[in-house]
Coordinates of C-alpha atoms in Angstrom, one line a residue:
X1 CA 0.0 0.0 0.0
X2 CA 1.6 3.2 -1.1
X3 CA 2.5 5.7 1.7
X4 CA -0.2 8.7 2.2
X5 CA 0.3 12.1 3.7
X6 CA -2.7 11.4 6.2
X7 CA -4.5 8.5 7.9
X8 CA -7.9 9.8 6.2
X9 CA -6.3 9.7 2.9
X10 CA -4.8 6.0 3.5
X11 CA -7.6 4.9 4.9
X12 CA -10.3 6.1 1.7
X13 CA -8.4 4.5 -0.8
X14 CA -8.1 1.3 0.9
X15 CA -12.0 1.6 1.4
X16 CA -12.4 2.3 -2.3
X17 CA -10.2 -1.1 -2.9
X18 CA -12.6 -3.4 -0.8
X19 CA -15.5 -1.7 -2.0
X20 CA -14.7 -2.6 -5.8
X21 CA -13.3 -5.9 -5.2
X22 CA -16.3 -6.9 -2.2
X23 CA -19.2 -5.1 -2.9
X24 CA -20.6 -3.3 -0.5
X25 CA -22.0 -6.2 1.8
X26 CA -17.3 -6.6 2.3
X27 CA -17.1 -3.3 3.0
X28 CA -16.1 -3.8 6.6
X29 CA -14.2 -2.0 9.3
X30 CA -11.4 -5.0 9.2
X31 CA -11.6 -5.2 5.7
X32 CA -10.3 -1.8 4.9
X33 CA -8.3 -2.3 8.2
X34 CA -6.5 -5.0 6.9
X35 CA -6.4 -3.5 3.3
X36 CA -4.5 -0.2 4.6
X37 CA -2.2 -2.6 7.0
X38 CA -3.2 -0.7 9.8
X39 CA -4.2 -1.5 13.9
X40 CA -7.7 -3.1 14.1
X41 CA -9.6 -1.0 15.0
X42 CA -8.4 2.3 13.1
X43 CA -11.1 2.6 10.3
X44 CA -14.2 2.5 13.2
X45 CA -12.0 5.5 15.2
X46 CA -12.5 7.1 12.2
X47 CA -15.7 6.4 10.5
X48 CA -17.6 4.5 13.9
X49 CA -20.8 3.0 10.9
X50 CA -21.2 1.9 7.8
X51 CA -23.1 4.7 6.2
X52 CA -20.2 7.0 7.2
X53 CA -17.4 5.1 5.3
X54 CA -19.9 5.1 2.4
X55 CA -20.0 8.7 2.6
X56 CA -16.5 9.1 3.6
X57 CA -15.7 7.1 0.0
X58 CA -18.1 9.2 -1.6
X59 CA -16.8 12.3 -0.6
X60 CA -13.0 11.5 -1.5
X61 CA -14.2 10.6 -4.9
X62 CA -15.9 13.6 -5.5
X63 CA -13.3 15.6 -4.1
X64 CA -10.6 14.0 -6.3
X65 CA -13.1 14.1 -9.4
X66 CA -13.8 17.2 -9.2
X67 CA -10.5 18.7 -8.3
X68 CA -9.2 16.6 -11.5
X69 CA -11.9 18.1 -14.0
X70 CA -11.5 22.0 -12.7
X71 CA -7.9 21.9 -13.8
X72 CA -9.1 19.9 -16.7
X73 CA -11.3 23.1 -17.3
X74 CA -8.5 25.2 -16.3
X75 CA -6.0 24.5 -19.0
X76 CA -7.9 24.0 -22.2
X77 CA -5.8 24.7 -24.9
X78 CA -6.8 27.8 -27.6
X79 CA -6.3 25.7 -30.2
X80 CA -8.2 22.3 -28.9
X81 CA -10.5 21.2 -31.7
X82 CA -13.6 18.6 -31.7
X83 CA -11.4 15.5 -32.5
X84 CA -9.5 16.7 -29.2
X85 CA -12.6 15.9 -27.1
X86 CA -13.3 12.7 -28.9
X87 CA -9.9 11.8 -27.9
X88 CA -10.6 12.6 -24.2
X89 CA -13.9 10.8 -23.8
X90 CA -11.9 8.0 -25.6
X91 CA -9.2 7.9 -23.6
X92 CA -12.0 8.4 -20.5
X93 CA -13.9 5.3 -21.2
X94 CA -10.7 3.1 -21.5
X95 CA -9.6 4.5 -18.3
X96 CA -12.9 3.6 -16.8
X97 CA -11.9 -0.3 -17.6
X98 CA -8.4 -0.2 -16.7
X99 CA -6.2 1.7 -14.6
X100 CA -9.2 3.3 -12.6
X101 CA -10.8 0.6 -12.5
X102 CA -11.5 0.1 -8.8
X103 CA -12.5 3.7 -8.5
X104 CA -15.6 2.9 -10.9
X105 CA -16.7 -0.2 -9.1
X106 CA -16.9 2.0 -6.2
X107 CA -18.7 4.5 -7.9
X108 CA -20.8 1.8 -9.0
X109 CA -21.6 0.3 -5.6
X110 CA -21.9 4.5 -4.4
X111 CA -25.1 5.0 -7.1
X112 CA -26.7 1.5 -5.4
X113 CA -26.2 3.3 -1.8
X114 CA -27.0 6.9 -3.1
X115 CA -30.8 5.3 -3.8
X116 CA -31.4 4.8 0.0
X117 CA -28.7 7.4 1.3
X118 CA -29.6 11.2 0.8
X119 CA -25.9 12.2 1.9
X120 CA -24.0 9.9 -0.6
X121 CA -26.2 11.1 -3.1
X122 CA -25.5 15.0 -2.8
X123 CA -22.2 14.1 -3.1
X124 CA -22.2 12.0 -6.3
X125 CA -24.6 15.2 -7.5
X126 CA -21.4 17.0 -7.1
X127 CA -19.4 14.9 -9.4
X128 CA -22.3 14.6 -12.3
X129 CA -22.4 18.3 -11.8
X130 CA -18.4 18.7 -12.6
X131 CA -18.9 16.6 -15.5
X132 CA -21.9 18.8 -17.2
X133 CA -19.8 21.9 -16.5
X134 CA -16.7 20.2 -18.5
X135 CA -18.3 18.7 -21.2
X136 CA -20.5 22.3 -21.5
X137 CA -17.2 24.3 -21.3
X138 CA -15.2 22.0 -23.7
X139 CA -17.5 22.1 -26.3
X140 CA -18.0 26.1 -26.4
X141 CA -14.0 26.1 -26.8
X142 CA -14.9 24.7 -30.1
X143 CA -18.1 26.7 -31.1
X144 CA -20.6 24.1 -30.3
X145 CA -23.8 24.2 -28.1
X146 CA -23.8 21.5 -25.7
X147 CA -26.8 21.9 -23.2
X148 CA -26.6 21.3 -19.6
X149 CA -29.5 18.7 -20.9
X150 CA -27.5 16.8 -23.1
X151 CA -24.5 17.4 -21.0
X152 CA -26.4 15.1 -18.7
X153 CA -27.3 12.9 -21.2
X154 CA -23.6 12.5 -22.1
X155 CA -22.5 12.0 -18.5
X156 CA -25.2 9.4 -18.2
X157 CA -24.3 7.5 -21.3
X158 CA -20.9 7.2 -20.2
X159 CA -21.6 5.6 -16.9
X160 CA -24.0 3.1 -18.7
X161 CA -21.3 2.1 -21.2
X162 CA -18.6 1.9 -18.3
X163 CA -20.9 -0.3 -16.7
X164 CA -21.3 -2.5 -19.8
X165 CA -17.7 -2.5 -19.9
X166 CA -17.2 -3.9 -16.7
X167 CA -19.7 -6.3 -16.0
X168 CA -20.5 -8.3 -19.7
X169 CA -18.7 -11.6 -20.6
X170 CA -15.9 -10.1 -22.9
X171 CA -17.8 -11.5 -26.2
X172 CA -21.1 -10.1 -25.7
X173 CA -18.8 -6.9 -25.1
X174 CA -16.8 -7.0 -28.7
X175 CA -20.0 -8.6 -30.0
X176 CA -22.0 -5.1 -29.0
X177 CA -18.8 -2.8 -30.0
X178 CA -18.6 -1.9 -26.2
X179 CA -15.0 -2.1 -26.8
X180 CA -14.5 0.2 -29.6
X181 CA -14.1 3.5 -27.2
X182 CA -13.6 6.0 -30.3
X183 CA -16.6 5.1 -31.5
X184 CA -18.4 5.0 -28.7
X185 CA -17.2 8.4 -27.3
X186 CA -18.3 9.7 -31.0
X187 CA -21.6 8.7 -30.9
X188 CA -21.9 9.4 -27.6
X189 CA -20.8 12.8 -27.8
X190 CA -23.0 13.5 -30.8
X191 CA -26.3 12.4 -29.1
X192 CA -25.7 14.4 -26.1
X193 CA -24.6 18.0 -28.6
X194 CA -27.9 17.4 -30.6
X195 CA -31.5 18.8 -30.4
X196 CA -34.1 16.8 -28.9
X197 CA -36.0 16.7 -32.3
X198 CA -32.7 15.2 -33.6
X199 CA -31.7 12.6 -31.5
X200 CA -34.1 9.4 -33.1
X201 CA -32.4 10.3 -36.5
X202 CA -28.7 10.0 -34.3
X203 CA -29.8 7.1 -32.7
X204 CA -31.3 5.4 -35.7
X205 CA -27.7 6.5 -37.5
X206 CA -25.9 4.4 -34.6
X207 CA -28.0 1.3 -34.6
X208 CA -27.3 0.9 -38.3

């Protein structure tokens, strides 16, 4: 387990790690105990019930997330173009399957709590909202209207795909092009920067 600057800090991530590979039924006190290599005992000083490590994971997340995206937003380059942001949301969904892939899980297992757990689900609000504002902002640095409406619609087809990504046998995934993250962030990104009247014709374009 790497080293962390603070107990809180050590602690989160190793909750993040149990959450994704246990679900949230192994997300225990000892587990993430044991999973940090600290004293028994430590995690419940911390967080003393369940639904406060749940929020305690869900607000490290957020905080990281949205931290990441506002100097995302921060630096966009004057001369970005739409192929640009393609490449991101590509380059997004493959990181979703692979190198952050335990964060996901947990975000996952965060969106089941978040349906009986007011407080986990502000916070999750908090990271859909960072991702409306980016993919808004991005796209008026290339002179296209995104709305905050299909700036949702985006963030939500994401997820869906990420999900797809994740939990399908690996043939059903290349069978249904889930693996083809170009594409996907393409046609992705165009449903969410159309009108509503236009989105059947998009999605009729995709299907074909």
């Amino acid at each position: 387990m790497p080293q962390r600057s603070n107990r809180r800090e050590l602690l989160a991530d190793a909750a993040i790690e149990v959450l994704a590979r246990e679900g949230g039924r192994g997300l225990t006190h000892r587990a993430i105990d044991r999973e940090a290599e600290v004293p028994e005992g430590t995690t419940k000083n911390y967080y003393p019930t369940r639904s406060a490590l749940f929020l305690a994971i869900a607000h490290y997340l957020a905080a990281q997330h949205t931290a990441a995206l506002e100097g995302l937003r921060s630096q966009i380059p004057a001369d970005v173009t739409g192929e640009d942001i393609t490449a991101l949301y590509a380059a997004m969904l493959r990181r979703m399957s692979t190198s952050a892939r335990s964060q996901f899980l947990a975000l996952f297992e965060l969106h089941l709590e978040a349906v009986r757990n007011p407080e986990v689900r502000a916070a999750l609000a908090d990271i859909t909202k960072a991702n409306v504002d980016t993919a808004v902002q991005l796209h008026a640095a290339v002179d296209r209207r995104m709305s905050r409406r299909g700036a949702g619609l985006l963030d939500a087809g994401m997820l869906g795909v990420a999900l797809s990504m994740l939990s399908l046998p690996d043939d059903l995934v290349e069978e249904l092009g889930f693996d083809d993250a170009d594409g996907l962030a393409r046609a992705l990104l165009t449903l969410g920067s159309v009108r509503d009247g236009s989105a059947i014709g998009v999605l009729r374009d995709f299907a074909s």
